[in-house]
């Protein structure tokens, strides 16, 4: 299938003297759930924007299969970024291109438990609901890569757990390649097939760790916690990144 | 105990009803206030006119008569119609051009830096000067009149829309780019709703400004329309005619506000809490 290769030689902001990303190489296997963990301000959002094609001022290349193109991106931003003057449903419909059937929206709304709110305006939704809408929008376009930029930050713990559970359910029904940014190691372990630890600027990959916990065990907080302890004991270099 | 409770509840419901009546009375009063203020205004006018007893301030009754005669003869509708037509044409041109240029200047820093001085110049040229120059350069023709009005209004629209465009939410624009909305979708669903308050602002201030300028344009170089007619009344010292035409004009502008602008506002802002 379409494996995606990301090589960023260098990314420097015009006003900065040193690069924020240097020699970063990522390869994404298809339908793999990858969590990127790194200190805040290390350039994770910058990396996502580069991959999304929102920031083209960098040296490097992005390969989809063997081709130099930008993959089709579903992006769940840190803030939901819904259009406040369009209803929930219209917000999702707008992201679809003309060829797609709107039936997919009904299914996604159903899974994310938002069918009843589909004609509401975003200002009437809670933050947790808005986040769910933005996740639906990202899945609806059937992207080659799903980017998620700390989508559960500033949700209270029970809501975060609920939305996380819904996200996993959705992803298992419709597998996609996911690149998920977080600074919460427990969250990362609960979600990911593979963890990628990133250093502070200039950002590089420090280590990559496969999470062996079975998908059925991910809801089990004890299993997640014991893996976390083990991880921190075996990889002392990770500690300073958290 | 039961009787006590029932008497208490009946007392409280009586209190509730009386309170309710006072409430509806107050609401009715609030609805009546605009009408009341208009009546007070007319009464004051009547009182002052009777007290002064002068040709320069006719009573409301005289003005109403002149108004009616104007309507019957068709003169009032004709001149009002001509002016409104000029208003619609010049307003449409100014708004369309102004929105387009305003969006471009708001999006491009280079173009904005270049044209900013031009804008300042055009903003500060007195309306009378542009009108005179248009007539001198292009003759006393309809297109010169329209052009003069457009030139007066255009810089205002551009400045307002440029501010609106600068204030566009970059996060939403990025989202639209990421989801490949394309130009059309982005303009209709992302940019336009954000510009709407600015466009409505430009529309309101524009209507108020344009119709004042149109009167001057007509006064100086046209042989029909409200401005021409007012000029005629001025030469005849016919204050009743001036007031009758003024009232007709104000009423029409109010109707535009009530029947066109308010509903537009309501429709566009339905998403707000």
Tab-separated table of C-alpha atoms in Angstrom:
chain	number	residue	atom	x	y	z
A	1	UNK	CA	0.000	0.000	0.000
A	2	UNK	CA	1.048	3.614	0.155
A	3	UNK	CA	3.869	3.898	2.609
A	4	UNK	CA	4.874	7.443	3.276
A	5	UNK	CA	8.410	8.652	3.702
A	6	UNK	CA	9.164	11.992	5.291
A	7	UNK	CA	12.698	13.404	5.064
A	8	UNK	CA	13.208	16.909	6.345
A	9	UNK	CA	16.795	18.077	5.996
A	10	UNK	CA	16.230	21.414	7.552
A	11	UNK	CA	13.417	23.725	8.561
A	12	UNK	CA	14.314	27.184	9.855
A	13	UNK	CA	11.959	30.021	10.640
A	14	UNK	CA	12.907	33.245	8.837
A	15	UNK	CA	13.533	35.111	12.074
A	16	UNK	CA	15.424	32.295	13.817
A	17	UNK	CA	19.146	31.607	13.519
A	18	UNK	CA	19.129	27.871	14.229
A	19	UNK	CA	16.845	25.311	12.588
A	20	UNK	CA	13.825	23.963	14.436
A	21	UNK	CA	13.948	20.637	12.559
A	22	UNK	CA	17.134	19.024	11.255
A	23	UNK	CA	17.693	15.654	9.582
A	24	UNK	CA	14.370	14.216	10.565
A	25	UNK	CA	13.380	10.961	8.904
A	26	UNK	CA	10.053	9.255	9.426
A	27	UNK	CA	8.518	6.383	7.580
A	28	UNK	CA	4.843	5.701	8.043
A	29	UNK	CA	3.513	2.247	7.259
A	30	UNK	CA	0.029	2.180	5.907
A	31	UNK	CA	-2.739	2.030	8.502
A	32	UNK	CA	-0.259	2.425	11.318
A	33	UNK	CA	-1.105	4.486	14.399
A	34	UNK	CA	1.971	6.490	15.354
A	35	UNK	CA	2.238	8.703	18.398
A	36	UNK	CA	4.932	11.364	18.506
A	37	UNK	CA	6.012	12.416	21.970
A	38	UNK	CA	8.332	15.330	22.632
A	39	UNK	CA	8.891	18.359	24.829
A	40	UNK	CA	6.609	21.331	24.211
A	41	UNK	CA	7.982	23.841	21.746
A	42	UNK	CA	10.140	21.268	20.000
A	43	UNK	CA	8.392	21.851	16.692
A	44	UNK	CA	5.796	19.123	16.542
A	45	UNK	CA	3.114	21.428	15.174
A	46	UNK	CA	5.636	22.799	12.678
A	47	UNK	CA	6.324	19.260	11.518
A	48	UNK	CA	2.614	18.548	11.088
A	49	UNK	CA	2.166	21.784	9.126
A	50	UNK	CA	5.042	20.811	6.832
A	51	UNK	CA	3.516	17.384	6.239
A	52	UNK	CA	0.090	18.971	5.667
A	53	UNK	CA	1.535	21.292	3.026
A	54	UNK	CA	0.603	24.401	5.022
A	55	UNK	CA	4.290	25.288	5.409
A	56	UNK	CA	6.343	24.828	2.255
A	57	UNK	CA	9.415	26.711	3.397
A	58	UNK	CA	11.713	23.776	4.208
A	59	UNK	CA	14.457	21.639	2.694
A	60	UNK	CA	13.522	18.032	2.231
A	61	UNK	CA	11.010	15.779	0.589
A	62	UNK	CA	7.834	13.889	1.233
A	63	UNK	CA	7.278	10.686	-0.701
A	64	UNK	CA	3.974	8.897	-1.111
A	65	UNK	CA	4.894	5.466	-2.431
A	66	UNK	CA	7.636	6.497	-4.834
A	67	UNK	CA	6.103	9.806	-5.840
A	68	UNK	CA	6.897	13.319	-4.740
A	69	UNK	CA	3.424	14.514	-3.909
A	70	UNK	CA	1.638	15.774	-0.889
A	71	UNK	CA	-0.516	13.048	0.553
A	72	UNK	CA	-4.216	13.708	1.046
A	73	UNK	CA	-4.392	14.989	4.601
A	74	UNK	CA	-7.056	14.887	7.287
A	75	UNK	CA	-5.943	17.279	9.980
A	76	UNK	CA	-7.376	17.408	13.494
A	77	UNK	CA	-6.014	20.702	14.772
A	78	UNK	CA	-5.397	21.534	18.398
A	79	UNK	CA	-8.405	23.847	18.252
A	80	UNK	CA	-11.270	22.247	16.349
A	81	UNK	CA	-11.254	25.008	13.672
A	82	UNK	CA	-14.877	24.531	12.703
A	83	UNK	CA	-16.623	27.255	10.731
A	84	UNK	CA	-18.918	28.828	13.345
A	85	UNK	CA	-21.423	29.976	10.676
A	86	UNK	CA	-21.983	26.471	9.302
A	87	UNK	CA	-23.722	23.600	11.079
A	88	UNK	CA	-21.908	20.482	12.229
A	89	UNK	CA	-23.051	18.612	9.146
A	90	UNK	CA	-22.202	21.438	6.753
A	91	UNK	CA	-18.736	21.671	8.284
A	92	UNK	CA	-18.126	18.019	7.460
A	93	UNK	CA	-19.770	18.204	4.020
A	94	UNK	CA	-17.557	21.111	3.004
A	95	UNK	CA	-14.443	19.007	3.507
A	96	UNK	CA	-15.671	16.270	1.134
A	97	UNK	CA	-14.830	16.610	-2.512
A	98	UNK	CA	-17.615	16.412	-5.065
A	99	UNK	CA	-17.238	12.700	-5.795
A	100	UNK	CA	-17.764	11.462	-2.260
A	101	UNK	CA	-21.117	10.235	-1.067
A	102	UNK	CA	-22.467	12.069	1.968
A	103	UNK	CA	-23.616	8.713	3.403
A	104	UNK	CA	-20.248	8.418	5.076
A	105	UNK	CA	-21.177	11.401	7.248
A	106	UNK	CA	-24.188	9.601	8.695
A	107	UNK	CA	-22.094	6.598	9.632
A	108	UNK	CA	-19.372	8.709	11.227
A	109	UNK	CA	-21.872	10.837	13.144
A	110	UNK	CA	-23.408	7.637	14.434
A	111	UNK	CA	-20.111	6.222	15.709
A	112	UNK	CA	-19.112	9.525	17.298
A	113	UNK	CA	-22.580	9.875	18.882
A	114	UNK	CA	-23.298	13.211	17.247
A	115	UNK	CA	-26.298	12.350	15.064
A	116	UNK	CA	-28.597	14.419	17.282
A	117	UNK	CA	-26.369	17.490	17.065
A	118	UNK	CA	-25.695	17.422	13.329
A	119	UNK	CA	-27.759	20.540	12.628
A	120	UNK	CA	-26.402	22.559	15.540
A	121	UNK	CA	-23.965	25.422	15.110
A	122	UNK	CA	-20.523	24.798	16.620
A	123	UNK	CA	-20.921	27.541	19.237
A	124	UNK	CA	-23.589	25.447	20.908
A	125	UNK	CA	-21.302	22.440	21.281
A	126	UNK	CA	-19.030	21.591	24.171
A	127	UNK	CA	-15.311	21.408	23.485
A	128	UNK	CA	-15.423	17.617	23.574
A	129	UNK	CA	-18.180	17.568	20.951
A	130	UNK	CA	-16.356	20.065	18.718
A	131	UNK	CA	-13.269	17.878	18.883
A	132	UNK	CA	-15.361	14.888	17.831
A	133	UNK	CA	-16.713	16.857	14.873
A	134	UNK	CA	-13.217	17.747	13.771
A	135	UNK	CA	-12.211	14.080	14.040
A	136	UNK	CA	-15.207	13.129	11.874
A	137	UNK	CA	-14.230	15.751	9.320
A	138	UNK	CA	-10.730	14.299	9.141
A	139	UNK	CA	-11.939	10.713	8.705
A	140	UNK	CA	-14.709	11.655	6.266
A	141	UNK	CA	-12.362	12.634	3.449
A	142	UNK	CA	-10.670	9.207	3.629
A	143	UNK	CA	-7.172	10.698	3.855
A	144	UNK	CA	-3.834	9.052	3.158
A	145	UNK	CA	-2.523	10.454	6.425
A	146	UNK	CA	-4.457	11.617	9.456
A	147	UNK	CA	-2.621	14.270	11.444
A	148	UNK	CA	-3.723	14.897	15.005
A	149	UNK	CA	-2.201	17.705	17.006
A	150	UNK	CA	-2.892	17.066	20.700
A	151	UNK	CA	-6.601	16.767	20.002
A	152	UNK	CA	-7.492	15.933	23.602
A	153	UNK	CA	-5.569	18.685	25.330
A	154	UNK	CA	-7.612	20.833	27.775
A	155	UNK	CA	-10.420	18.273	27.972
A	156	UNK	CA	-11.193	16.988	31.451
A	157	UNK	CA	-10.000	13.431	32.117
A	158	UNK	CA	-13.329	11.569	31.703
A	159	UNK	CA	-14.171	13.439	28.482
A	160	UNK	CA	-10.678	12.840	27.117
A	161	UNK	CA	-11.023	9.132	27.899
A	162	UNK	CA	-14.433	9.000	26.210
A	163	UNK	CA	-13.275	10.759	23.027
A	164	UNK	CA	-10.111	8.652	22.955
A	165	UNK	CA	-12.254	5.518	23.130
A	166	UNK	CA	-14.459	6.767	20.278
A	167	UNK	CA	-11.396	7.631	18.204
A	168	UNK	CA	-9.998	4.117	18.617
A	169	UNK	CA	-13.344	2.599	17.726
A	170	UNK	CA	-13.528	4.713	14.586
A	171	UNK	CA	-9.940	3.937	13.635
A	172	UNK	CA	-10.494	0.203	14.044
A	173	UNK	CA	-13.560	0.371	11.812
A	174	UNK	CA	-11.755	2.509	9.238
A	175	UNK	CA	-8.029	1.954	9.506
A	176	UNK	CA	-5.911	4.907	8.411
A	177	UNK	CA	-2.325	5.994	8.789
A	178	UNK	CA	-2.338	8.246	11.841
A	179	UNK	CA	0.330	10.630	13.072
A	180	UNK	CA	-0.740	11.695	16.530
A	181	UNK	CA	1.126	14.323	18.538
A	182	UNK	CA	0.891	14.326	22.315
A	183	UNK	CA	2.967	15.062	25.374
A	184	UNK	CA	1.041	12.553	27.503
A	185	UNK	CA	2.929	9.242	27.508
A	186	UNK	CA	-0.004	7.280	28.943
A	187	UNK	CA	-2.250	8.542	26.170
A	188	UNK	CA	0.402	7.671	23.592
A	189	UNK	CA	0.757	4.115	24.910
A	190	UNK	CA	-2.997	3.629	24.994
A	191	UNK	CA	-3.312	4.639	21.324
A	192	UNK	CA	-0.178	3.832	19.377
A	193	UNK	CA	1.246	0.936	17.405
A	194	UNK	CA	4.555	2.722	17.498
A	195	UNK	CA	5.923	5.538	19.656
A	196	UNK	CA	8.356	8.086	18.263
A	197	UNK	CA	10.256	10.196	20.764
A	198	UNK	CA	11.433	13.566	19.540
A	199	UNK	CA	14.184	15.792	20.932
A	200	UNK	CA	14.009	19.501	21.668
A	201	UNK	CA	14.922	21.852	18.795
A	202	UNK	CA	16.523	21.096	16.446
A	203	UNK	CA	14.031	18.277	16.418
A	204	UNK	CA	15.280	14.770	15.702
A	205	UNK	CA	14.051	11.264	16.359
A	206	UNK	CA	15.540	10.031	19.652
A	207	UNK	CA	14.011	6.565	19.659
A	208	UNK	CA	11.231	4.530	18.164
A	209	UNK	CA	9.431	1.941	20.245
A	210	UNK	CA	6.766	-0.519	19.185
A	211	UNK	CA	3.936	-0.909	21.685
A	212	UNK	CA	3.263	-4.637	22.035
A	213	UNK	CA	0.072	-4.359	24.084
A	214	UNK	CA	-2.863	-6.062	22.375
A	215	UNK	CA	-5.600	-3.727	21.098
A	216	UNK	CA	-8.120	-5.361	23.419
A	217	UNK	CA	-5.926	-4.510	26.427
A	218	UNK	CA	-5.504	-0.802	25.632
A	219	UNK	CA	-8.396	0.228	27.849
A	220	UNK	CA	-6.709	-1.464	30.786
A	221	UNK	CA	-4.933	1.296	32.701
A	222	UNK	CA	-2.785	-1.150	34.644
A	223	UNK	CA	-1.334	-2.637	31.483
A	224	UNK	CA	-0.629	0.838	30.102
A	225	UNK	CA	0.956	1.942	33.357
A	226	UNK	CA	3.178	-1.116	33.721
A	227	UNK	CA	4.399	-0.679	30.139
A	228	UNK	CA	5.142	2.962	30.900
A	229	UNK	CA	7.224	2.055	33.961
A	230	UNK	CA	9.105	-0.560	31.994
A	231	UNK	CA	9.699	1.894	29.145
A	232	UNK	CA	11.106	4.556	31.428
A	233	UNK	CA	13.364	2.018	33.157
A	234	UNK	CA	14.740	0.603	29.883
A	235	UNK	CA	15.104	3.921	28.058
A	236	UNK	CA	16.476	6.537	30.442
A	237	UNK	CA	17.048	8.942	27.509
A	238	UNK	CA	13.280	9.354	27.180
A	239	UNK	CA	12.744	10.799	30.643
A	240	UNK	CA	14.122	14.234	29.859
A	241	UNK	CA	11.778	14.534	26.851
A	242	UNK	CA	8.610	14.270	28.904
B	1	UNK	CA	-53.158	23.566	57.599
B	2	UNK	CA	-54.565	22.758	54.169
B	3	UNK	CA	-56.743	25.844	54.115
B	4	UNK	CA	-53.782	27.920	55.152
B	5	UNK	CA	-51.703	26.550	52.320
B	6	UNK	CA	-54.452	27.027	49.720
B	7	UNK	CA	-55.099	30.590	50.835
B	8	UNK	CA	-51.391	31.244	50.676
B	9	UNK	CA	-51.154	29.808	47.184
B	10	UNK	CA	-54.185	31.755	45.946
B	11	UNK	CA	-52.713	34.919	47.403
B	12	UNK	CA	-49.425	34.250	45.685
B	13	UNK	CA	-51.123	33.491	42.359
B	14	UNK	CA	-53.112	36.726	42.648
B	15	UNK	CA	-49.867	38.513	43.231
B	16	UNK	CA	-48.408	36.696	40.235
B	17	UNK	CA	-51.279	37.754	37.990
B	18	UNK	CA	-51.152	41.378	39.006
B	19	UNK	CA	-47.424	41.313	38.500
B	20	UNK	CA	-48.010	39.818	35.084
B	21	UNK	CA	-50.428	42.590	34.175
B	22	UNK	CA	-47.951	45.260	35.210
B	23	UNK	CA	-45.381	43.409	33.120
B	24	UNK	CA	-47.483	43.317	29.939
B	25	UNK	CA	-48.411	46.952	30.449
B	26	UNK	CA	-44.725	47.865	30.615
B	27	UNK	CA	-44.010	45.828	27.490
B	28	UNK	CA	-46.847	47.557	25.628
B	29	UNK	CA	-45.505	50.903	26.779
B	30	UNK	CA	-42.090	49.986	25.453
B	31	UNK	CA	-43.606	49.141	22.075
B	32	UNK	CA	-45.548	52.410	22.064
B	33	UNK	CA	-42.561	54.592	22.897
B	34	UNK	CA	-41.284	55.044	19.321
B	35	UNK	CA	-44.766	56.087	18.141
B	36	UNK	CA	-45.097	58.369	21.141
B	37	UNK	CA	-41.791	60.060	20.443
B	38	UNK	CA	-42.837	60.666	16.834
B	39	UNK	CA	-46.112	62.245	17.997
B	40	UNK	CA	-44.232	64.468	20.447
B	41	UNK	CA	-41.943	65.543	17.616
B	42	UNK	CA	-44.924	66.449	15.396
B	43	UNK	CA	-46.612	68.305	18.245
B	44	UNK	CA	-43.488	70.346	18.904
B	45	UNK	CA	-43.186	71.142	15.203
B	46	UNK	CA	-46.851	72.175	15.067
B	47	UNK	CA	-46.473	74.332	18.195
B	48	UNK	CA	-43.348	76.035	16.938
B	49	UNK	CA	-44.836	76.666	13.475
B	50	UNK	CA	-48.010	78.169	14.911
B	51	UNK	CA	-46.016	80.279	17.362
B	52	UNK	CA	-43.612	81.625	14.694
B	53	UNK	CA	-46.324	81.944	12.070
B	54	UNK	CA	-43.724	82.325	9.314
B	55	UNK	CA	-43.431	81.166	5.692
B	56	UNK	CA	-40.063	79.631	6.491
B	57	UNK	CA	-41.558	77.028	8.846
B	58	UNK	CA	-44.857	75.611	7.546
B	59	UNK	CA	-47.016	73.404	9.791
B	60	UNK	CA	-46.996	69.608	9.344
B	61	UNK	CA	-50.413	69.916	7.760
B	62	UNK	CA	-49.173	72.202	4.977
B	63	UNK	CA	-46.197	69.934	4.350
B	64	UNK	CA	-48.528	66.922	4.187
B	65	UNK	CA	-50.644	68.729	1.596
B	66	UNK	CA	-47.622	69.534	-0.579
B	67	UNK	CA	-46.514	65.928	-0.199
B	68	UNK	CA	-49.911	64.687	-1.358
B	69	UNK	CA	-49.991	67.082	-4.332
B	70	UNK	CA	-46.523	65.892	-5.332
B	71	UNK	CA	-47.728	62.305	-5.205
B	72	UNK	CA	-50.874	63.005	-7.216
B	73	UNK	CA	-49.023	64.901	-9.942
B	74	UNK	CA	-46.362	62.174	-10.046
B	75	UNK	CA	-43.565	64.744	-9.752
B	76	UNK	CA	-42.393	63.428	-6.387
B	77	UNK	CA	-42.249	59.803	-7.486
B	78	UNK	CA	-40.438	60.774	-10.685
B	79	UNK	CA	-37.662	62.772	-9.010
B	80	UNK	CA	-37.397	60.325	-6.136
B	81	UNK	CA	-37.197	57.447	-8.612
B	82	UNK	CA	-34.470	59.123	-10.667
B	83	UNK	CA	-32.395	59.743	-7.549
B	84	UNK	CA	-32.950	56.203	-6.259
B	85	UNK	CA	-31.880	54.779	-9.606
B	86	UNK	CA	-28.640	56.789	-9.438
B	87	UNK	CA	-28.229	55.600	-5.860
B	88	UNK	CA	-28.644	51.942	-6.785
B	89	UNK	CA	-26.275	52.132	-9.759
B	90	UNK	CA	-23.490	54.062	-8.042
B	91	UNK	CA	-23.875	52.107	-4.792
B	92	UNK	CA	-23.635	48.760	-6.596
B	93	UNK	CA	-20.560	49.804	-8.559
B	94	UNK	CA	-18.860	51.234	-5.460
B	95	UNK	CA	-19.593	48.170	-3.309
B	96	UNK	CA	-18.511	45.584	-5.903
B	97	UNK	CA	-15.313	47.428	-6.822
B	98	UNK	CA	-14.616	48.330	-3.206
B	99	UNK	CA	-15.022	44.757	-1.954
B	100	UNK	CA	-12.784	43.371	-4.692
B	101	UNK	CA	-10.035	45.965	-4.201
B	102	UNK	CA	-10.374	45.810	-0.401
B	103	UNK	CA	-9.909	42.025	-0.338
B	104	UNK	CA	-6.876	42.254	-2.654
B	105	UNK	CA	-5.241	44.999	-0.582
B	106	UNK	CA	-6.031	43.167	2.638
B	107	UNK	CA	-4.362	40.000	1.354
B	108	UNK	CA	-1.287	41.536	-0.291
B	109	UNK	CA	1.099	43.583	1.828
B	110	UNK	CA	3.031	44.847	-1.215
B	111	UNK	CA	0.014	46.150	-3.106
B	112	UNK	CA	-1.303	47.684	0.084
B	113	UNK	CA	1.977	49.496	0.742
B	114	UNK	CA	1.865	50.879	-2.805
B	115	UNK	CA	-1.769	51.964	-2.902
B	116	UNK	CA	-2.133	53.176	0.671
B	117	UNK	CA	-1.121	56.736	-0.247
B	118	UNK	CA	-3.613	56.838	-3.095
B	119	UNK	CA	-6.331	55.801	-0.675
B	120	UNK	CA	-5.423	58.528	1.779
B	121	UNK	CA	-5.536	61.113	-1.011
B	122	UNK	CA	-8.919	59.966	-2.292
B	123	UNK	CA	-10.328	59.711	1.229
B	124	UNK	CA	-9.470	63.333	1.889
B	125	UNK	CA	-10.464	65.018	-1.376
B	126	UNK	CA	-13.680	66.916	-0.595
B	127	UNK	CA	-16.754	65.495	-2.312
B	128	UNK	CA	-17.450	68.825	-3.948
B	129	UNK	CA	-14.040	68.844	-5.644
B	130	UNK	CA	-14.498	65.405	-7.244
B	131	UNK	CA	-17.972	66.370	-8.398
B	132	UNK	CA	-16.789	69.623	-9.999
B	133	UNK	CA	-13.797	67.928	-11.622
B	134	UNK	CA	-15.927	65.111	-13.021
B	135	UNK	CA	-18.334	67.606	-14.586
B	136	UNK	CA	-15.468	69.743	-15.944
B	137	UNK	CA	-13.605	66.786	-17.418
B	138	UNK	CA	-16.488	64.658	-18.676
B	139	UNK	CA	-19.253	67.192	-19.171
B	140	UNK	CA	-22.663	67.520	-17.532
B	141	UNK	CA	-23.672	63.940	-18.353
B	142	UNK	CA	-25.157	61.035	-16.439
B	143	UNK	CA	-21.979	58.952	-16.414
B	144	UNK	CA	-20.001	61.859	-14.947
B	145	UNK	CA	-22.579	62.153	-12.154
B	146	UNK	CA	-22.395	58.428	-11.368
B	147	UNK	CA	-18.599	58.458	-11.543
B	148	UNK	CA	-18.429	61.355	-9.099
B	149	UNK	CA	-20.562	59.470	-6.577
B	150	UNK	CA	-18.576	56.245	-6.996
B	151	UNK	CA	-15.244	58.023	-6.527
B	152	UNK	CA	-16.540	59.560	-3.323
B	153	UNK	CA	-17.768	56.287	-1.879
B	154	UNK	CA	-15.132	53.853	-3.133
B	155	UNK	CA	-12.253	54.687	-0.736
B	156	UNK	CA	-14.532	54.181	2.263
B	157	UNK	CA	-15.585	50.734	1.106
B	158	UNK	CA	-12.002	49.755	0.312
B	159	UNK	CA	-10.731	50.815	3.733
B	160	UNK	CA	-13.525	48.991	5.594
B	161	UNK	CA	-13.199	45.764	3.608
B	162	UNK	CA	-9.401	45.919	3.833
B	163	UNK	CA	-9.668	46.021	7.622
B	164	UNK	CA	-12.044	43.065	7.503
B	165	UNK	CA	-9.697	41.099	5.278
B	166	UNK	CA	-6.741	41.793	7.539
B	167	UNK	CA	-8.744	40.457	10.464
B	168	UNK	CA	-9.491	37.134	8.724
B	169	UNK	CA	-8.819	34.099	10.872
B	170	UNK	CA	-5.608	32.502	9.553
B	171	UNK	CA	-6.405	29.234	11.356
B	172	UNK	CA	-9.597	28.806	9.359
B	173	UNK	CA	-7.844	29.725	6.108
B	174	UNK	CA	-5.190	27.081	6.849
B	175	UNK	CA	-7.925	24.568	7.550
B	176	UNK	CA	-9.545	25.384	4.192
B	177	UNK	CA	-6.192	24.976	2.429
B	178	UNK	CA	-5.465	21.683	4.162
B	179	UNK	CA	-8.876	20.278	3.224
B	180	UNK	CA	-8.452	21.561	-0.358
B	181	UNK	CA	-11.511	23.785	-0.376
B	182	UNK	CA	-10.350	25.629	-3.497
B	183	UNK	CA	-10.923	29.320	-4.221
B	184	UNK	CA	-14.680	29.281	-4.645
B	185	UNK	CA	-15.499	27.316	-1.498
B	186	UNK	CA	-13.000	29.303	0.537
B	187	UNK	CA	-14.466	32.613	-0.609
B	188	UNK	CA	-18.100	31.618	-0.020
B	189	UNK	CA	-17.778	29.615	3.192
B	190	UNK	CA	-14.673	30.930	4.940
B	191	UNK	CA	-13.942	34.497	3.846
B	192	UNK	CA	-17.350	35.964	3.057
B	193	UNK	CA	-19.024	35.155	6.415
B	194	UNK	CA	-16.132	36.827	8.205
B	195	UNK	CA	-16.382	39.907	5.993
B	196	UNK	CA	-20.142	40.139	6.372
B	197	UNK	CA	-20.159	42.563	9.351
B	198	UNK	CA	-17.716	44.802	7.513
B	199	UNK	CA	-19.769	44.702	4.325
B	200	UNK	CA	-22.921	45.581	6.275
B	201	UNK	CA	-21.054	48.431	7.957
B	202	UNK	CA	-19.878	49.723	4.589
B	203	UNK	CA	-23.409	49.352	3.224
B	204	UNK	CA	-25.016	51.359	6.009
B	205	UNK	CA	-22.471	54.156	6.086
B	206	UNK	CA	-22.438	54.007	2.287
B	207	UNK	CA	-26.161	54.565	1.880
B	208	UNK	CA	-26.062	57.503	4.267
B	209	UNK	CA	-23.067	59.026	2.493
B	210	UNK	CA	-24.125	58.347	-1.095
B	211	UNK	CA	-27.539	59.842	-0.972
B	212	UNK	CA	-26.174	63.054	0.469
B	213	UNK	CA	-23.566	63.263	-2.261
B	214	UNK	CA	-26.067	62.412	-4.986
B	215	UNK	CA	-28.153	65.430	-4.022
B	216	UNK	CA	-25.125	67.687	-4.485
B	217	UNK	CA	-24.298	66.006	-7.801
B	218	UNK	CA	-27.859	66.611	-9.013
B	219	UNK	CA	-27.914	70.135	-7.723
B	220	UNK	CA	-24.768	71.030	-9.645
B	221	UNK	CA	-25.288	69.338	-12.957
B	222	UNK	CA	-28.523	67.457	-13.537
B	223	UNK	CA	-31.984	68.586	-14.569
B	224	UNK	CA	-33.945	66.004	-12.603
B	225	UNK	CA	-33.780	64.170	-9.289
B	226	UNK	CA	-34.166	65.231	-5.688
B	227	UNK	CA	-31.149	67.526	-5.674
B	228	UNK	CA	-32.371	69.431	-8.729
B	229	UNK	CA	-35.854	69.683	-7.248
B	230	UNK	CA	-34.578	70.908	-3.869
B	231	UNK	CA	-32.492	73.522	-5.644
B	232	UNK	CA	-35.615	74.703	-7.423
B	233	UNK	CA	-37.550	74.915	-4.139
B	234	UNK	CA	-34.667	76.859	-2.629
B	235	UNK	CA	-34.813	79.434	-5.399
B	236	UNK	CA	-38.574	79.755	-4.854
B	237	UNK	CA	-38.118	79.794	-1.077
B	238	UNK	CA	-40.616	76.910	-0.947
B	239	UNK	CA	-39.793	75.379	2.464
B	240	UNK	CA	-42.893	73.162	2.473
B	241	UNK	CA	-41.675	71.546	-0.768
B	242	UNK	CA	-38.204	71.002	0.659
B	243	UNK	CA	-39.608	69.351	3.776
B	244	UNK	CA	-42.072	67.180	1.848
B	245	UNK	CA	-39.323	65.817	-0.428
B	246	UNK	CA	-37.004	65.312	2.521
B	247	UNK	CA	-39.591	63.267	4.390
B	248	UNK	CA	-40.211	61.119	1.331
B	249	UNK	CA	-36.510	60.465	0.990
B	250	UNK	CA	-35.908	59.649	4.647
B	251	UNK	CA	-38.884	57.281	4.570
B	252	UNK	CA	-37.470	55.429	1.568
B	253	UNK	CA	-34.039	55.051	3.201
B	254	UNK	CA	-35.714	53.740	6.362
B	255	UNK	CA	-37.681	51.237	4.282
B	256	UNK	CA	-34.455	49.997	2.698
B	257	UNK	CA	-33.007	49.494	6.168
B	258	UNK	CA	-36.097	47.669	7.459
B	259	UNK	CA	-36.964	45.563	4.425
B	260	UNK	CA	-33.521	44.732	3.037
B	261	UNK	CA	-30.668	45.307	5.489
B	262	UNK	CA	-32.235	44.067	8.734
B	263	UNK	CA	-33.416	40.735	7.252
B	264	UNK	CA	-29.976	40.259	5.672
B	265	UNK	CA	-28.363	40.808	9.055
B	266	UNK	CA	-30.708	38.381	10.718
B	267	UNK	CA	-30.105	35.642	8.178
B	268	UNK	CA	-26.334	36.009	8.255
B	269	UNK	CA	-26.048	36.078	12.029
B	270	UNK	CA	-28.352	33.154	12.822
B	271	UNK	CA	-25.398	31.032	13.943
B	272	UNK	CA	-24.521	33.367	16.786
B	273	UNK	CA	-25.561	32.401	20.278
